[in-house]
Short mmCIF file of C-alpha atoms and ligand atoms in Angstrom, two decimals:
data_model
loop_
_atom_site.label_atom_id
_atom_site.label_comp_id
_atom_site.label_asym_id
_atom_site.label_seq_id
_atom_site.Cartn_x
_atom_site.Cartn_y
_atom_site.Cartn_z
CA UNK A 1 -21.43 19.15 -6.11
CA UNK A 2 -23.59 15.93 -7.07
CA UNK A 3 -22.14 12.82 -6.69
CA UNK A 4 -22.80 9.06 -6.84
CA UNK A 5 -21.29 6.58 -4.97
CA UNK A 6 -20.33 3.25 -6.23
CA UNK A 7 -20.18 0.02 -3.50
CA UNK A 8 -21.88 0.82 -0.20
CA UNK A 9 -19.56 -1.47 1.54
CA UNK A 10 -18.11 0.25 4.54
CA UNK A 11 -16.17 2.85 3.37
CA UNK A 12 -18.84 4.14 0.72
CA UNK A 13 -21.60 4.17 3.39
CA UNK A 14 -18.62 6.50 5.90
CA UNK A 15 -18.30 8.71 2.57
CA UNK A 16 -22.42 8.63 2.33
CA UNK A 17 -23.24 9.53 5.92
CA UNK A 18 -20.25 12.75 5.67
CA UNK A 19 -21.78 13.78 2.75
CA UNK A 20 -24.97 14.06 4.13
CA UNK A 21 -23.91 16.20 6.71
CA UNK A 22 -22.17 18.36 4.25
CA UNK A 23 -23.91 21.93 2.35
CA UNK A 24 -21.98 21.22 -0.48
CA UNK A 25 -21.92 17.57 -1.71
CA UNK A 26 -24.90 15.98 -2.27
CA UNK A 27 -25.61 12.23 -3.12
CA UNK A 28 -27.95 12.04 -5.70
CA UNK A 29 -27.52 8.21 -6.80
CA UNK A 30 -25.69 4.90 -5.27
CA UNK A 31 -24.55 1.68 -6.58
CA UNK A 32 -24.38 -1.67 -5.79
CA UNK A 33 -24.89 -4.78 -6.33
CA UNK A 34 -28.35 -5.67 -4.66
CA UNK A 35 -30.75 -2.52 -4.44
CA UNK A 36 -31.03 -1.89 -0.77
CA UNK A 37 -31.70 1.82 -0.32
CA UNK A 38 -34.09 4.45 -2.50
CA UNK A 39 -31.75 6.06 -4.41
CA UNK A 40 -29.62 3.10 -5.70
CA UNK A 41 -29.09 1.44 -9.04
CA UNK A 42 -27.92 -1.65 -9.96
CA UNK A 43 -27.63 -0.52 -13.09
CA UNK A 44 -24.05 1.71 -13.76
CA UNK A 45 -25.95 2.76 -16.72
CA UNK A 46 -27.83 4.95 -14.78
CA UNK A 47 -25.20 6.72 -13.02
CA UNK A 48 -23.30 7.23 -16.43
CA UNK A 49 -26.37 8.70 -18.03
CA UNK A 50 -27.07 10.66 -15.39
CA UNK A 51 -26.03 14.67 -16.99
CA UNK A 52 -26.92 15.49 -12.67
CA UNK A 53 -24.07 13.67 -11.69
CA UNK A 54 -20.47 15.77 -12.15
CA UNK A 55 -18.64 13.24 -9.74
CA UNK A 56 -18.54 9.57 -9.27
CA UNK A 57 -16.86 8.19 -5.65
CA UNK A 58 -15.64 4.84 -6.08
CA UNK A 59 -15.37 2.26 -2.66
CA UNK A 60 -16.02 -1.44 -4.43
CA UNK A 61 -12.36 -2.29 -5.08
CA UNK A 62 -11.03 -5.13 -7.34
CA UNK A 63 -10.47 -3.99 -10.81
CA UNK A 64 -13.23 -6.58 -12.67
CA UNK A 65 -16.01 -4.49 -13.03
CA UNK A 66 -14.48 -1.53 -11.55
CA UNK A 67 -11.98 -0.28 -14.52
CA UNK A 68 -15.14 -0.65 -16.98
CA UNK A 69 -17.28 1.16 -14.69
CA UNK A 70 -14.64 3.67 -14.38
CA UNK A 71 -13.87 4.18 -18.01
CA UNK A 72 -17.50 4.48 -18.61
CA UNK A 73 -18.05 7.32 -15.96
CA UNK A 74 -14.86 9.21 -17.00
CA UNK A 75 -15.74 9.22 -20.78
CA UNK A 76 -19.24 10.35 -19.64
CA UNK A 77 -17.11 13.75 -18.57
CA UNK A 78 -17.59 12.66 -14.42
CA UNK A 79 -14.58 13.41 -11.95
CA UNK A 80 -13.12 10.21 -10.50
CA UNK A 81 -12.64 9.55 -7.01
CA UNK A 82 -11.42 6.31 -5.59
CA UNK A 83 -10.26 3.98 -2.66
CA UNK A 84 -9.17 1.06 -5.29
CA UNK A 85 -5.74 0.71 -4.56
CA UNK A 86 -5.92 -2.30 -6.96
CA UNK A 87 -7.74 -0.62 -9.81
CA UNK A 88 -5.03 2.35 -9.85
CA UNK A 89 -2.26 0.27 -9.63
CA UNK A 90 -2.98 -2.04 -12.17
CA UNK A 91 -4.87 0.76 -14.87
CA UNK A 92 -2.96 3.83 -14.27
CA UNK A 93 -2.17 4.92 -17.45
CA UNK A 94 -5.66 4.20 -19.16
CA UNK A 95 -7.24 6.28 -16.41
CA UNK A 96 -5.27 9.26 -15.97
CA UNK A 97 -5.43 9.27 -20.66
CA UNK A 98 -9.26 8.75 -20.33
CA UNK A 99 -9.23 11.60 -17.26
CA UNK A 100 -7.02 14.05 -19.56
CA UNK A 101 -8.90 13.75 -22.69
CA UNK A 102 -12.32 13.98 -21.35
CA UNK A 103 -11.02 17.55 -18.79
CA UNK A 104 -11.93 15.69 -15.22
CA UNK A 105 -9.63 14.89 -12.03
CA UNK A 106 -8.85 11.41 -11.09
CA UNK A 107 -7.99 11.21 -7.19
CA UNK A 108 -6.85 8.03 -4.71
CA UNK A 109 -5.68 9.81 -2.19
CA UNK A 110 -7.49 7.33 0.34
CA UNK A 111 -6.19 4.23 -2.11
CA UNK A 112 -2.63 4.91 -0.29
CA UNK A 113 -2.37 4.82 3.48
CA UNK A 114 -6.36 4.81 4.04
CA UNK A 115 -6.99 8.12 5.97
CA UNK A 116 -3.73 9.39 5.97
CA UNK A 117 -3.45 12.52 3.72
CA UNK A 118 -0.23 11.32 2.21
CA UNK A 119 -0.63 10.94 -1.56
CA UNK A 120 -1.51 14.67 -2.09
CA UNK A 121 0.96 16.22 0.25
CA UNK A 122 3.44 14.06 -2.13
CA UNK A 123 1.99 15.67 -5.03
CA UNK A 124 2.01 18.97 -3.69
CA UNK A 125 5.88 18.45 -2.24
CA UNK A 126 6.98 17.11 -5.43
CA UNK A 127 5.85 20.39 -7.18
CA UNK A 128 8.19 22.00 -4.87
CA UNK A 129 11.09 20.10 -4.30
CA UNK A 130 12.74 17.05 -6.11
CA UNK A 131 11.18 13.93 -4.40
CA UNK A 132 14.54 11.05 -3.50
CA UNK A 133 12.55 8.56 -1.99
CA UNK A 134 8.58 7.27 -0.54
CA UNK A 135 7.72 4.41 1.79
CA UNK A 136 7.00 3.69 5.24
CA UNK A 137 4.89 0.86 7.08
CA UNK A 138 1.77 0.46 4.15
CA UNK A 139 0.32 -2.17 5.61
CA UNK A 140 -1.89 -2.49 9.08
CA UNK A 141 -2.74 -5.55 9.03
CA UNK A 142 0.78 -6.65 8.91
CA UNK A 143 1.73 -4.18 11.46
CA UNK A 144 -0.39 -5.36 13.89
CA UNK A 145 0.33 -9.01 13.15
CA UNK A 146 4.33 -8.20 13.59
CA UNK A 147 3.85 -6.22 16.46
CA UNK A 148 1.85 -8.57 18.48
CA UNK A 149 3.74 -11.32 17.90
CA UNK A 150 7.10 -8.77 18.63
CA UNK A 151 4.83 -7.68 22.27
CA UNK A 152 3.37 -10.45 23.32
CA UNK A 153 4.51 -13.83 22.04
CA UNK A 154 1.01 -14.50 19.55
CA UNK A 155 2.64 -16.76 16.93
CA UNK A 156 2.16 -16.09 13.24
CA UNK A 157 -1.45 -17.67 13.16
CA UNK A 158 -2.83 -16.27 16.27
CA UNK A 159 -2.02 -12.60 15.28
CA UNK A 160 -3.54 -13.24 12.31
CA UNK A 161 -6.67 -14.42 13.28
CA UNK A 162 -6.28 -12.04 15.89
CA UNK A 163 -6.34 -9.40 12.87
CA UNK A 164 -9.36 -11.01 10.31
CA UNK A 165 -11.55 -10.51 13.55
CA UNK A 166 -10.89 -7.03 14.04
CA UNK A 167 -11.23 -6.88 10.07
CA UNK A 168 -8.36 -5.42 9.27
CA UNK A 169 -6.97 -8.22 6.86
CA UNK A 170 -8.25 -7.88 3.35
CA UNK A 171 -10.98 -10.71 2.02
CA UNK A 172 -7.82 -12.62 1.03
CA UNK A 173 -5.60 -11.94 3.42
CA UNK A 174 -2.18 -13.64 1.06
CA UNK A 175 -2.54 -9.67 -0.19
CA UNK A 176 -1.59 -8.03 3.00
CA UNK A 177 0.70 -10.72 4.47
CA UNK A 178 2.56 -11.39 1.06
CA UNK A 179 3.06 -7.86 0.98
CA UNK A 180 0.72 -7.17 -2.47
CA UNK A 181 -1.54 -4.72 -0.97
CA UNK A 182 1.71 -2.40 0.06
CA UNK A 183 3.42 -2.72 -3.14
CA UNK A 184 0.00 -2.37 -4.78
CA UNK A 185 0.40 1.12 -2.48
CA UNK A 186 3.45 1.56 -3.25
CA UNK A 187 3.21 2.01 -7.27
CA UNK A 188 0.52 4.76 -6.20
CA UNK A 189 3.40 6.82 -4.42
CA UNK A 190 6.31 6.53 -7.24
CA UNK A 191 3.68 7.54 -9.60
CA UNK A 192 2.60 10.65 -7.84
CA UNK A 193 5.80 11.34 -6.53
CA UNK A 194 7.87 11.09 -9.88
CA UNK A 195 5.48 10.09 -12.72
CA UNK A 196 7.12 6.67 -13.22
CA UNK A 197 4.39 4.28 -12.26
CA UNK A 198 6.39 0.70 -12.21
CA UNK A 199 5.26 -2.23 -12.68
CA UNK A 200 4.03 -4.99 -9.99
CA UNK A 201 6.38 -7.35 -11.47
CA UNK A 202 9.13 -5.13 -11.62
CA UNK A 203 9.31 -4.85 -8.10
CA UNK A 204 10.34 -7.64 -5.51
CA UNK A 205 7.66 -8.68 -2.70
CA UNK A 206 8.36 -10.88 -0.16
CA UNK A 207 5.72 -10.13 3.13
CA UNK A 208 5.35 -12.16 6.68
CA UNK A 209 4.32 -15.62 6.18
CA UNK A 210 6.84 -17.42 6.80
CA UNK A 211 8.02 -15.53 9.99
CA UNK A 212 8.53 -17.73 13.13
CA UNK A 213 8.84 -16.78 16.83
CA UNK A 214 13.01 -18.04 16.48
CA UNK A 215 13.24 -15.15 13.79
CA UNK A 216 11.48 -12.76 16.49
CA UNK A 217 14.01 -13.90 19.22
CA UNK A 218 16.34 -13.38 17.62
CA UNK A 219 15.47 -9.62 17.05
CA UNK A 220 15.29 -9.21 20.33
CA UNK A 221 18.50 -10.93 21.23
CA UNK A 222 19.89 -8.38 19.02
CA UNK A 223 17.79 -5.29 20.16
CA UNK A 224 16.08 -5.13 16.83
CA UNK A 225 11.92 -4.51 15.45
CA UNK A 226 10.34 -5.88 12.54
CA UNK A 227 8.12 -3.99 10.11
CA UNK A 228 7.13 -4.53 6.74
CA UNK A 229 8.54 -1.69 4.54
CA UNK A 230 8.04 -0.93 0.91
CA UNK A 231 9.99 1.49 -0.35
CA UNK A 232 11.31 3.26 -3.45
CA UNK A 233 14.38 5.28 -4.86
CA UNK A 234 14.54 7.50 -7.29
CA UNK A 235 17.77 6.60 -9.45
CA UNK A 236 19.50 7.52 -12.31
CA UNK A 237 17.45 4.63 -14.44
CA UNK A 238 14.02 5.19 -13.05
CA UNK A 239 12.31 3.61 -9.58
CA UNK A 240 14.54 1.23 -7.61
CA UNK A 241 11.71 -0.56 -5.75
CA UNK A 242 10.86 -3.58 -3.16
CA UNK A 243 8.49 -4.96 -0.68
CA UNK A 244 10.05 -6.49 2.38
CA UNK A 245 10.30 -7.24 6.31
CA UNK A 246 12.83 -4.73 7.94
CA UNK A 247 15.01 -5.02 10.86
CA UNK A 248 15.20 -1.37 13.15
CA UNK A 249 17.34 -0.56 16.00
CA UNK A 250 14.89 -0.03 19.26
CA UNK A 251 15.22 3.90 18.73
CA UNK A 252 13.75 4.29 15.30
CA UNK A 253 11.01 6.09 14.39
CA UNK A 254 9.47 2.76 12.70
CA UNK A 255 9.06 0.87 15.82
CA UNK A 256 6.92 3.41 17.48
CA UNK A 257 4.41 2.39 14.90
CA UNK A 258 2.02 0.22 16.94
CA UNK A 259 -0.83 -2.25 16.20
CA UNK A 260 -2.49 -1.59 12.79
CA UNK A 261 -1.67 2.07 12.23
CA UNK A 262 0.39 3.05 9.15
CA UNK A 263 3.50 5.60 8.75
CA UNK A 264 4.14 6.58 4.90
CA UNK A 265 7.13 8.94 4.29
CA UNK A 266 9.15 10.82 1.21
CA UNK A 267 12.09 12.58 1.10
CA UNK A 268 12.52 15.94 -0.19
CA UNK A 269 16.08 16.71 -1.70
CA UNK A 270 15.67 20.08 -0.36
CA UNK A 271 13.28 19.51 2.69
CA UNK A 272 14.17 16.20 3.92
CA UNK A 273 12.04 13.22 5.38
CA UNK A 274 8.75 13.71 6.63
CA UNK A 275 6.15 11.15 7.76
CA UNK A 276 2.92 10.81 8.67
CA UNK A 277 1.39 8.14 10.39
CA UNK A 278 -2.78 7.43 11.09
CA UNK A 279 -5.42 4.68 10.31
CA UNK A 280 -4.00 3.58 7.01
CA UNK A 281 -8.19 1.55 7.08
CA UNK A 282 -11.27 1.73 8.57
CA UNK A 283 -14.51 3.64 7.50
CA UNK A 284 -14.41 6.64 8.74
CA UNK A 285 -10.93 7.51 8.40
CA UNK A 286 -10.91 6.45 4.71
CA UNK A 287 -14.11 7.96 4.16
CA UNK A 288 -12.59 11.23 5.33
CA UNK A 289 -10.16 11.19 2.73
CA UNK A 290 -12.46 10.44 0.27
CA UNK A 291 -14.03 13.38 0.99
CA UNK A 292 -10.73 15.65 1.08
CA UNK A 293 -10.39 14.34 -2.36
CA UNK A 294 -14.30 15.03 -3.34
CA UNK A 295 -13.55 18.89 -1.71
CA UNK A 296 -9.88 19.31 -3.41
CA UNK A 297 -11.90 18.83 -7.14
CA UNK A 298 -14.80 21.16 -6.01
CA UNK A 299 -12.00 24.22 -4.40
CA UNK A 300 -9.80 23.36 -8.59
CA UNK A 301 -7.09 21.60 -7.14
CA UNK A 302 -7.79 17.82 -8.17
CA UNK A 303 -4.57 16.85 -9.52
CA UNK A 304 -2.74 13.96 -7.80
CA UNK A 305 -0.72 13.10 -11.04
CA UNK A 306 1.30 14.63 -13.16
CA UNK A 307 -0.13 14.59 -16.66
CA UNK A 308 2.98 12.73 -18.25
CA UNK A 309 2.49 10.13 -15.39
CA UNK A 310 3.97 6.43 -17.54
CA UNK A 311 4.22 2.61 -16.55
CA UNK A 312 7.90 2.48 -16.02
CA UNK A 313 10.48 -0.41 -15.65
CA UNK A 314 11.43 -0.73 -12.09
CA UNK A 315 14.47 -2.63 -10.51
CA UNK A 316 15.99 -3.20 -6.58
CA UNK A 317 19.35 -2.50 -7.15
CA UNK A 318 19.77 -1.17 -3.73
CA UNK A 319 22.39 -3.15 -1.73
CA UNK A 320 21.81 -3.76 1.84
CA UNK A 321 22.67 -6.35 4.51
CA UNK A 322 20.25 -8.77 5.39
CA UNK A 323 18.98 -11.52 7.94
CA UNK A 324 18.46 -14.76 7.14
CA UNK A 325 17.18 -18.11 8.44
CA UNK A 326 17.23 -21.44 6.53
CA UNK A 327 16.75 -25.00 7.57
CA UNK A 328 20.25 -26.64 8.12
CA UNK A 329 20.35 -27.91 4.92
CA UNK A 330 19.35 -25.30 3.00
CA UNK A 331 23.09 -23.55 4.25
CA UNK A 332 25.20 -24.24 1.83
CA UNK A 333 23.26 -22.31 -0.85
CA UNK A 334 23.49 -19.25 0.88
CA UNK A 335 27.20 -19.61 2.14
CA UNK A 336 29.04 -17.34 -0.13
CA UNK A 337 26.88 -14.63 1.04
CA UNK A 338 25.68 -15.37 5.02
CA UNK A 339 27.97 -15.56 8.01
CA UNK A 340 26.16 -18.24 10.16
CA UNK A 341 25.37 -16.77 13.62
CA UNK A 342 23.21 -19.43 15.39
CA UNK A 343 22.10 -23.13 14.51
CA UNK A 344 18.63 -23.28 16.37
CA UNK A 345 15.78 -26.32 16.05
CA UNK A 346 16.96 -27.46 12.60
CA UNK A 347 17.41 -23.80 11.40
CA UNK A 348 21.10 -21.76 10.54
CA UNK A 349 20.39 -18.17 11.33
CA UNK A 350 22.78 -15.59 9.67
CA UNK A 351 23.32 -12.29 8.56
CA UNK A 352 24.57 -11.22 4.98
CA UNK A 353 27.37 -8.44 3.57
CA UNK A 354 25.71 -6.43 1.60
CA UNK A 355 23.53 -8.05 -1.30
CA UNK A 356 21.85 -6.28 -4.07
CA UNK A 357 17.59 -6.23 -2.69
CA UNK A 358 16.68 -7.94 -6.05
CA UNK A 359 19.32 -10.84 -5.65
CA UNK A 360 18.39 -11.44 -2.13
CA UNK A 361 14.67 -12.11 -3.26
CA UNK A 362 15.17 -14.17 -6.13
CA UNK A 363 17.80 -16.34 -4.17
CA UNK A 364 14.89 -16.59 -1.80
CA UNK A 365 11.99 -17.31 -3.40
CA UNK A 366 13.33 -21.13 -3.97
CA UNK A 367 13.72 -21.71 -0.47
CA UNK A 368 10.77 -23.13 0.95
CA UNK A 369 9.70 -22.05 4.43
CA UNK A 370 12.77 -19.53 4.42
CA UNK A 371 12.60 -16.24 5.71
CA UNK A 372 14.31 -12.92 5.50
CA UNK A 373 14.75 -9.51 6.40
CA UNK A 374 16.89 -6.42 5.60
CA UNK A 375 18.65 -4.65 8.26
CA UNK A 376 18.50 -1.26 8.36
N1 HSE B 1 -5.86 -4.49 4.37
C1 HSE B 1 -5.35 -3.17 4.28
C2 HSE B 1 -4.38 -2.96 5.44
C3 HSE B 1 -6.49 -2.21 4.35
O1 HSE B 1 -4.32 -3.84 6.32
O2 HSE B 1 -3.67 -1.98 5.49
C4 HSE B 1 -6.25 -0.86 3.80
O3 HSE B 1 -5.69 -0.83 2.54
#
């Protein structure tokens, strides 16, 4: 197969140097930016015009000029692989109508969970078995900045340096640790999982920021972990979806989930929960499943979507209890709800009965410098 590659960033150069080592894929052309090698264009022109070219990998993320660029290579009749977790997210629909009329496979599998091969085990499982629910721990770079400062005492801004220097944090970091970048992921697994791709909006993000070493000791007081989950349910009305920081007794599975490595899950009505968990980043192992995708078109079996796959309304009507921590005066507002447990430093600490997930976060959101988490 003859592909080009789009962005030789880190993750296009990983899929460039497996290809190379591969019989069957050959790179004939690369983009970017600034010409810096032989064989690449700066002008997407000449990838699109190119009748050589049956495939185009795409590793430049951000959807401005990426869903042009994509468009254009898809109406020229060229499969569609990407890592653009944004791009999917955001242009679902318009790619997989584009992909459909023009006979060509559009694949992400390494847009959700990085190298885990996640998104197209969902696919296949959902052929098999009614899919109830996807999530897991989406996010490494708020991993590892939750479990640091859960091992060793970093606070909030040390673990995140800690993470931008190991460069596991996005350019703008607010993505990962306000929880966009997993719910970004997360849209990618409702839509291969059910079809019903919801939208951002629809579904309530609330990520680490504001999390403070009194919140941690007090998980630890009460023998509890902190990850940040998104998650989604299938219900009656659609997707039931959120982004938020869970609290898990010692023993679960979740808090065996170390440092920046990912664990995405679905539940089969038939086959129950399985899980997988890997470098959800990094070149290589995102390159890899680029190039599981790249192999999956060339062997006929480059579907990742159903083709009725729609943007779909989304809610979080799931009720659950949750933590909470407020400054002193912030109390009252949250009274009817919260049983105080501790006043600490300025700060009432308390735990909820059970709230529905999308009243929790829009009670939140006014509360400056709040923070909360559901308990599991
Ligand atoms: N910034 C992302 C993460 C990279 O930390 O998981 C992979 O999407």
């Amino acid at each position: 197969m003859k592909i080009a590659i789009l962005g030789m960033g880190k993750i296009g150069s990983g899929v460039y140097e497996y290809a190379m080592d591969m019989d069957t894929i050959a790179v004939v052309r690369t983009f970017d930016i600034k010409k810096w090698m032989d064989d690449m264009t700066t002008d997407i022109d000449d990838i699109v015009n190119d009748p050589e070219i049956e495939l185009v990998v795409e590793t430049m993320g951000g959807v401005n000029p990426t869903k042009e660029y994509a468009l254009k290579c898809i109406n020229a009749g060229k499969h569609y692989v990407t890592a653009n977790k944004q791009l999917v997210s955001e242009a679902i629909e318009e790619l997989l109508d584009a992909a459909k009329k023009n006979n060509v496979c559009l694949m992400f599998g390494a847009a959700c969970g990085g190298g885990i091969p996640y998104l197209k085990n969902l696919y296949n499982a959902q052929n098999a078995d009614k899919i109830t629910a996807v999530g897991g721990i989406l996010n490494g770079t708020t991993n590892y900045i939750l479990d640091r400062m859960q091992t060793e005492g970093l606070d909030y801004e040390q673990a995140l340096t800690s993470a931008q220097a190991l460069g596991y944090a996005e350019k703008d970091p607010a993505s990962d640790v306000d929880g966009l970048d997993a719910q970004r992921k997360l849209i990618l697994a409702c839509a291969v999982a059910w079809g019903l791709a919801p939208k951002a909006e629809d579904i309530p993000v609330s990520g680490i920021r504001h999390i403070k070493p009194i919140d941690i000791k007090y998980f630890k007081e009460t023998g509890r972990v902190a990850r940040l989950i998104a998650s989604a349910d299938k219900t009656e009305a659609g997707v039931s979806a959120s982004v938020e920081v869970h609290l898990f007794r010692e023993d679960a599975s979740e808090c065996a989930i170390h440092k920046n490595v990912n664990f995405a899950w679905y539940e089969g009505q038939r086959s129950g929960r399985f899980s997988f968990s890997g470098q959800g980043a990094g070149k290589y192992p995102t390159a890899v499943n680029v190039i599981q995708d790249v192999l999956s078109i060339m062997k006929g079996d480059g579907r990742m979507l159903k083709e009725d796959t729609v943007i779909a309304k989304a809610s979080a009507e799931r009720e659950r209890c949750f933590y909470i921590r407020v400054k002193d005066h912030e109390f009252e507002a949250i009274e009817k709800i919260a049983k105080a447990v501790k006043r600490e430093d300025g700060y009432v600490l308390s735990e909820t009965i059970p709230v529905k997930t999308e009243e929790m976060h829009a009670m939140m959101k006014n509360m400056c410098g709040a923070f909360f988490a559901a308990i599991e």
